[in-house]
Amino acid sequence: MEKYVLVTGASSGIGKSVAISLSENYPVILHGRNLDRLNEVKNICSLHNKCLVWQEDLVQVEKLEEHLQHFLLENEVIIEGYVHCAGLMKMLPLRSQSLINIQETFNTNVVSAMLITKVLSSKKWNKGGLRSIVYISSNISNRGAKAFNVYASSKGALDAFMRSMAVELAPNVRVNSILPGAVFTDMTMDIFANKEVEERMKATYPLGFGHPQDIADGVNFLLSEKARWITGQQLVIDGGRTVDITG
Amino acid sequence: MENFLEQIAELLEVDVVNEADELKSFEAWDSLTILSIIAMANENYGVVLNAAEINGANTIAGLWSLIESKKA
């Protein structure tokens, strides 16, 4: 059985860049909701390695385990690396948040990552093949900002889960997260569309804004043997945003 | 429009709003309220607004006209 790296949220943004970049080094499974967009990404991926597509909506988590188990069996694959890039972000003050927003955000950002990790760390379903997990968190995880209430708490939960899994799955599986700052993606396009906000943010990034490839480079490192003694860590890749306390 | 007035009143944290009311006159008027209006317009009316357009609408009636014009 061939070994693959699973990338969730691979049809756009950071996930797309991560998937394309990883396809140079690993057979990849591209996960997303939209089959057409996934196939577009598949066409950009390297021809040196195999590439499969898994269509699943991570907002609906009730049958997620079952669907992933079926996918593994049907395709006769083992997943050695798992990168959770799928993410939902709705910037709203808490007074405008709804129960549905909260549940959809947590399902996509946290619950699905838990359930996928459960299946992939199971000997029965993945033959003990899992070696490394990277969750894409956010630099808001350890901080606070207006309108980030639900999104920030989901990323904080994801990082707390990451640390526990690093301990629970050692020594066979390394588990880490990456905390990106603002990078240009479809999800953050609305933020950058506001000139005033863009200018304000620009002034607070010592290295300027990042691009999805900057995050993909971090994922490549954490999945590789060069990170063999690193587990349970948050790797902040944000151009220095969260260490800058210049008044 | 009646529904819209109720939705806006809730976002502005007041009991009622009038069409002629100026957006900036409300105590709750800030960047967070603008985010809420962007989300409300998208979810309830299927239109995409930005902050500059909303600020340019000036009044409650102006905001409604803006949404109507985007629907067309």
Coordinates of C-alpha atoms in Angstrom, one line a residue:
Chain A
M1 CA 0.0 0.0 0.0
E2 CA 1.3 3.4 -1.0
K3 CA 1.9 6.1 1.7
Y4 CA 0.3 9.5 1.2
V5 CA 0.1 12.9 2.9
L6 CA -3.5 14.1 3.4
V7 CA -4.0 17.9 3.1
T8 CA -7.5 19.1 4.1
G9 CA -8.7 22.4 2.7
A10 CA -6.5 21.9 -0.4
S11 CA -8.7 23.7 -2.9
S12 CA -7.7 27.2 -1.9
G13 CA -5.5 29.5 0.1
I14 CA -2.8 28.0 2.4
G15 CA -4.1 24.4 1.8
K16 CA -3.7 24.8 -2.0
S17 CA -0.1 26.0 -1.7
V18 CA 0.7 23.4 0.9
A19 CA -0.7 20.6 -1.3
I20 CA 1.1 21.8 -4.5
S21 CA 4.4 22.2 -2.6
L22 CA 4.1 18.7 -0.9
S23 CA 3.3 17.0 -4.2
E24 CA 7.0 17.5 -5.1
N25 CA 8.1 15.2 -2.3
Y26 CA 5.1 13.0 -1.4
P27 CA 2.1 11.3 -3.0
V28 CA -0.8 13.6 -1.8
I29 CA -4.5 13.3 -1.1
L30 CA -6.3 16.6 -1.7
H31 CA -9.3 17.2 0.5
G32 CA -12.0 19.8 -0.1
R33 CA -15.7 20.5 -0.6
N34 CA -15.7 21.4 -4.3
L35 CA -14.6 18.7 -6.7
D36 CA -14.0 21.0 -9.7
R37 CA -11.7 23.2 -7.6
L38 CA -9.9 20.1 -6.2
N39 CA -9.3 18.8 -9.8
E40 CA -7.9 22.2 -10.8
V41 CA -5.4 22.0 -7.9
K42 CA -4.7 18.3 -8.9
N43 CA -3.7 19.5 -12.4
I44 CA -1.2 21.9 -10.9
C45 CA 0.4 19.3 -8.6
S46 CA 3.6 17.7 -9.5
L47 CA 3.5 14.7 -11.9
H48 CA 6.3 13.0 -10.0
N49 CA 4.0 11.7 -7.4
K50 CA 0.5 10.2 -7.3
C51 CA -2.4 12.5 -6.3
L52 CA -5.9 11.5 -5.1
V53 CA -8.9 13.6 -4.3
W54 CA -11.3 13.3 -1.3
Q55 CA -14.5 15.3 -1.4
E56 CA -16.0 15.9 2.0
D57 CA -17.8 18.8 3.8
L58 CA -16.1 19.2 7.2
V59 CA -19.0 21.3 8.5
Q60 CA -21.0 18.0 8.6
V61 CA -19.0 15.9 11.1
E62 CA -21.6 13.2 12.0
K63 CA -20.4 10.7 9.3
L64 CA -16.9 12.0 8.9
E65 CA -15.1 9.1 10.5
E66 CA -17.1 6.6 8.5
H67 CA -16.4 8.4 5.2
L68 CA -12.7 8.6 5.9
Q69 CA -12.6 4.9 6.8
H70 CA -14.3 4.1 3.6
F71 CA -12.0 6.3 1.6
L72 CA -8.9 4.5 3.1
L73 CA -10.3 1.1 2.3
E74 CA -11.6 1.9 -1.1
N75 CA -8.3 3.5 -2.3
E76 CA -6.0 1.0 -0.4
V77 CA -3.8 3.8 1.0
I78 CA -1.9 4.5 4.1
I79 CA -1.6 8.1 5.3
E80 CA 1.8 8.9 6.8
G81 CA 1.4 12.7 7.0
Y82 CA -1.7 14.8 7.8
V83 CA -1.9 18.5 7.4
H84 CA -5.1 20.2 8.5
C85 CA -5.5 23.4 6.5
A86 CA -9.3 23.5 6.4
G87 CA -10.5 26.5 8.2
L88 CA -13.5 28.8 8.6
M89 CA -13.3 32.4 9.7
K90 CA -16.2 34.8 10.1
M91 CA -15.1 38.1 11.7
L92 CA -18.0 39.4 13.8
P93 CA -18.5 40.9 17.2
L94 CA -19.9 38.4 19.6
R95 CA -23.2 40.1 19.6
S96 CA -23.6 39.2 15.9
Q97 CA -22.4 35.6 16.2
S98 CA -25.0 32.8 15.9
L99 CA -25.0 29.3 17.2
I100 CA -24.7 28.0 13.6
N101 CA -21.6 30.2 13.0
I102 CA -20.0 28.9 16.2
Q103 CA -20.8 25.3 15.4
E104 CA -19.7 25.5 11.8
T105 CA -16.4 27.2 12.8
F106 CA -15.6 24.6 15.5
N107 CA -16.6 21.7 13.3
T108 CA -14.3 22.8 10.5
N109 CA -11.4 24.1 12.6
V110 CA -11.4 21.7 15.5
V111 CA -13.9 18.8 15.6
S112 CA -13.0 17.5 12.1
A113 CA -9.3 17.6 13.0
M114 CA -10.0 15.5 16.1
L115 CA -12.0 12.9 14.2
I116 CA -9.6 12.7 11.3
T117 CA -6.7 12.3 13.7
K118 CA -8.7 9.5 15.5
V119 CA -9.1 7.5 12.3
L120 CA -5.6 8.1 11.1
S121 CA -4.0 7.1 14.4
S122 CA -6.0 3.9 14.4
K123 CA -4.1 0.7 13.6
K124 CA -7.2 -0.8 12.2
W125 CA -7.8 1.9 9.6
N126 CA -4.4 3.3 8.9
K127 CA -2.1 0.3 9.8
G128 CA 0.0 2.3 12.2
G129 CA 1.3 4.3 9.2
L130 CA 0.9 7.8 10.6
R131 CA 4.2 9.6 11.3
S132 CA 3.5 13.3 11.5
I133 CA 0.6 15.8 11.9
V134 CA 0.7 19.5 11.2
Y135 CA -2.4 21.5 12.2
I136 CA -2.7 25.0 10.6
S137 CA -3.6 27.2 13.5
S138 CA -3.3 31.0 13.6
N139 CA -1.2 33.6 15.4
I140 CA -4.5 34.7 17.0
S141 CA -4.4 31.4 19.0
N142 CA -2.3 32.9 21.8
R143 CA -3.6 36.5 21.5
G144 CA -6.8 38.5 21.3
A145 CA -8.4 40.8 18.8
K146 CA -11.8 42.4 18.2
A147 CA -14.2 40.3 16.1
F148 CA -11.9 37.2 16.3
N149 CA -13.8 35.7 19.3
V150 CA -15.0 32.4 17.8
Y151 CA -12.2 31.9 15.3
A152 CA -9.5 32.6 17.9
S153 CA -11.0 30.2 20.4
S154 CA -11.3 27.5 17.8
K155 CA -7.6 27.9 17.0
G156 CA -6.7 27.9 20.7
A157 CA -8.7 24.7 21.1
L158 CA -6.8 23.2 18.1
D159 CA -3.5 24.0 19.7
A160 CA -4.5 22.5 23.0
F161 CA -5.6 19.4 21.2
M162 CA -2.2 19.4 19.4
R163 CA -0.2 19.3 22.6
S164 CA -2.2 16.5 24.1
M165 CA -2.0 14.4 20.9
A166 CA 1.8 15.0 20.8
V167 CA 2.0 13.3 24.1
E168 CA -0.7 10.6 23.5
L169 CA 0.7 9.5 20.1
A170 CA 4.4 9.6 20.9
P171 CA 6.8 8.2 20.0
N172 CA 5.3 7.0 16.7
V173 CA 3.7 10.2 15.6
R174 CA 4.9 13.8 15.9
V175 CA 2.2 16.4 16.2
N176 CA 2.8 20.2 15.8
S177 CA 1.0 23.3 14.6
I178 CA 1.8 26.3 12.5
L179 CA 0.5 29.7 13.5
P180 CA 0.5 31.9 10.4
G181 CA 0.0 35.6 10.4
A182 CA -2.0 37.4 7.7
V183 CA -1.2 35.9 4.3
F184 CA -2.9 36.7 1.0
T185 CA -5.7 34.1 0.5
D186 CA -9.3 34.1 -0.5
M187 CA -10.3 33.9 3.2
T188 CA -8.4 37.1 4.1
M189 CA -9.2 38.9 0.9
D190 CA -12.0 40.9 2.6
I191 CA -9.6 42.1 5.2
F192 CA -7.1 43.3 2.7
A193 CA -9.9 44.9 0.6
N194 CA -10.2 47.6 3.3
K195 CA -7.3 50.0 2.5
E196 CA -7.3 51.5 6.0
V197 CA -7.1 48.1 7.7
E198 CA -4.5 47.0 5.2
E199 CA -2.3 50.0 5.9
R200 CA -2.7 49.5 9.7
M201 CA -1.8 45.9 9.4
K202 CA 1.2 46.6 7.1
A203 CA 2.7 48.8 9.8
T204 CA 2.6 46.0 12.3
Y205 CA 4.4 43.3 10.3
P206 CA 8.2 43.8 10.5
L207 CA 8.7 41.5 7.5
G208 CA 5.6 42.7 5.6
F209 CA 2.8 40.4 4.7
G210 CA 3.3 36.7 4.0
H211 CA 2.3 34.4 1.2
P212 CA 0.8 30.9 1.4
Q213 CA 4.2 29.5 0.2
D214 CA 5.8 30.8 3.4
I215 CA 3.5 28.5 5.4
A216 CA 4.0 25.6 3.0
D217 CA 7.8 25.8 3.6
G218 CA 7.1 25.4 7.4
V219 CA 4.8 22.4 6.7
N220 CA 7.5 20.7 4.6
F221 CA 10.0 21.1 7.4
L222 CA 7.8 19.8 10.1
L223 CA 6.8 16.8 8.1
S224 CA 10.4 15.9 7.2
E225 CA 12.9 13.9 9.1
K226 CA 14.8 17.2 9.8
A227 CA 12.1 17.8 12.5
R228 CA 12.4 14.3 14.0
W229 CA 12.9 15.6 17.6
I230 CA 10.2 18.3 17.4
T231 CA 6.7 17.6 18.7
G232 CA 4.0 19.4 20.6
Q233 CA 5.1 22.8 19.3
Q234 CA 3.5 25.9 17.9
L235 CA 5.7 27.2 15.0
V236 CA 4.8 30.9 14.5
I237 CA 5.3 32.0 10.9
D238 CA 4.0 35.6 10.9
G239 CA 6.8 37.9 9.7
G240 CA 7.4 39.0 13.3
R241 CA 3.9 40.3 13.9
T242 CA 3.4 38.8 17.4
V243 CA 6.8 39.7 18.8
D244 CA 6.6 43.4 17.8
I245 CA 5.7 45.5 20.8
T246 CA 6.9 48.8 19.3
G247 CA 4.6 51.5 20.8
Chain B
M1 CA -38.1 47.2 4.7
E2 CA -39.8 46.5 8.1
N3 CA -37.6 43.5 8.6
F4 CA -34.6 45.5 7.7
L5 CA -35.4 48.2 10.2
E6 CA -35.7 45.5 12.9
Q7 CA -32.4 43.9 11.9
I8 CA -30.5 47.2 11.9
A9 CA -32.0 48.2 15.3
E10 CA -30.7 45.0 16.8
L11 CA -27.2 45.5 15.3
L12 CA -27.2 49.1 16.6
E13 CA -28.5 47.9 20.0
V14 CA -31.5 50.2 20.1
D15 CA -35.2 49.4 20.2
V16 CA -36.2 51.2 17.0
V17 CA -34.5 53.1 14.2
N18 CA -36.0 55.6 11.7
E19 CA -35.2 55.9 8.1
A20 CA -33.8 59.4 8.5
D21 CA -31.5 58.5 11.4
E22 CA -27.8 59.1 10.7
L23 CA -25.7 56.0 11.1
K24 CA -22.9 57.9 12.9
S25 CA -25.3 59.2 15.5
F26 CA -25.7 55.9 17.1
E27 CA -23.6 55.1 20.2
A28 CA -22.9 51.6 18.9
W29 CA -21.7 52.8 15.5
D30 CA -18.1 51.5 15.1
S31 CA -16.0 49.2 12.9
L32 CA -17.5 46.1 14.6
T33 CA -21.1 47.2 13.7
I34 CA -19.9 47.7 10.1
L35 CA -18.7 44.1 10.1
S36 CA -22.0 43.0 11.4
I37 CA -23.9 44.9 8.7
I38 CA -21.6 43.4 6.0
A39 CA -22.5 39.9 7.3
M40 CA -26.2 40.7 7.7
A41 CA -26.5 42.1 4.2
N42 CA -24.7 39.0 2.8
E43 CA -26.8 36.5 4.7
N44 CA -30.2 38.1 4.4
Y45 CA -30.0 39.9 1.1
G46 CA -27.2 38.1 -0.8
V47 CA -25.3 41.3 -1.4
V48 CA -21.6 42.1 -0.7
L49 CA -20.9 45.4 0.8
N50 CA -17.6 47.0 1.9
A51 CA -16.9 49.4 4.8
A52 CA -16.5 52.5 2.6
E53 CA -19.9 52.0 0.9
I54 CA -21.6 51.6 4.3
N55 CA -20.0 54.7 5.6
G56 CA -21.0 56.6 2.5
A57 CA -24.7 55.6 2.9
N58 CA -25.0 58.1 5.8
T59 CA -28.5 57.2 6.9
I60 CA -30.6 54.1 7.6
A61 CA -32.6 54.9 4.4
G62 CA -29.3 55.3 2.5
L63 CA -28.1 51.9 3.7
W64 CA -31.4 50.3 2.6
S65 CA -31.0 52.0 -0.9
L66 CA -27.4 50.7 -1.1
I67 CA -28.6 47.1 -0.4
E68 CA -31.5 47.5 -2.9
S69 CA -29.1 48.8 -5.6
K70 CA -26.8 45.9 -5.1
K71 CA -29.7 43.4 -5.4
A72 CA -30.7 44.8 -8.8

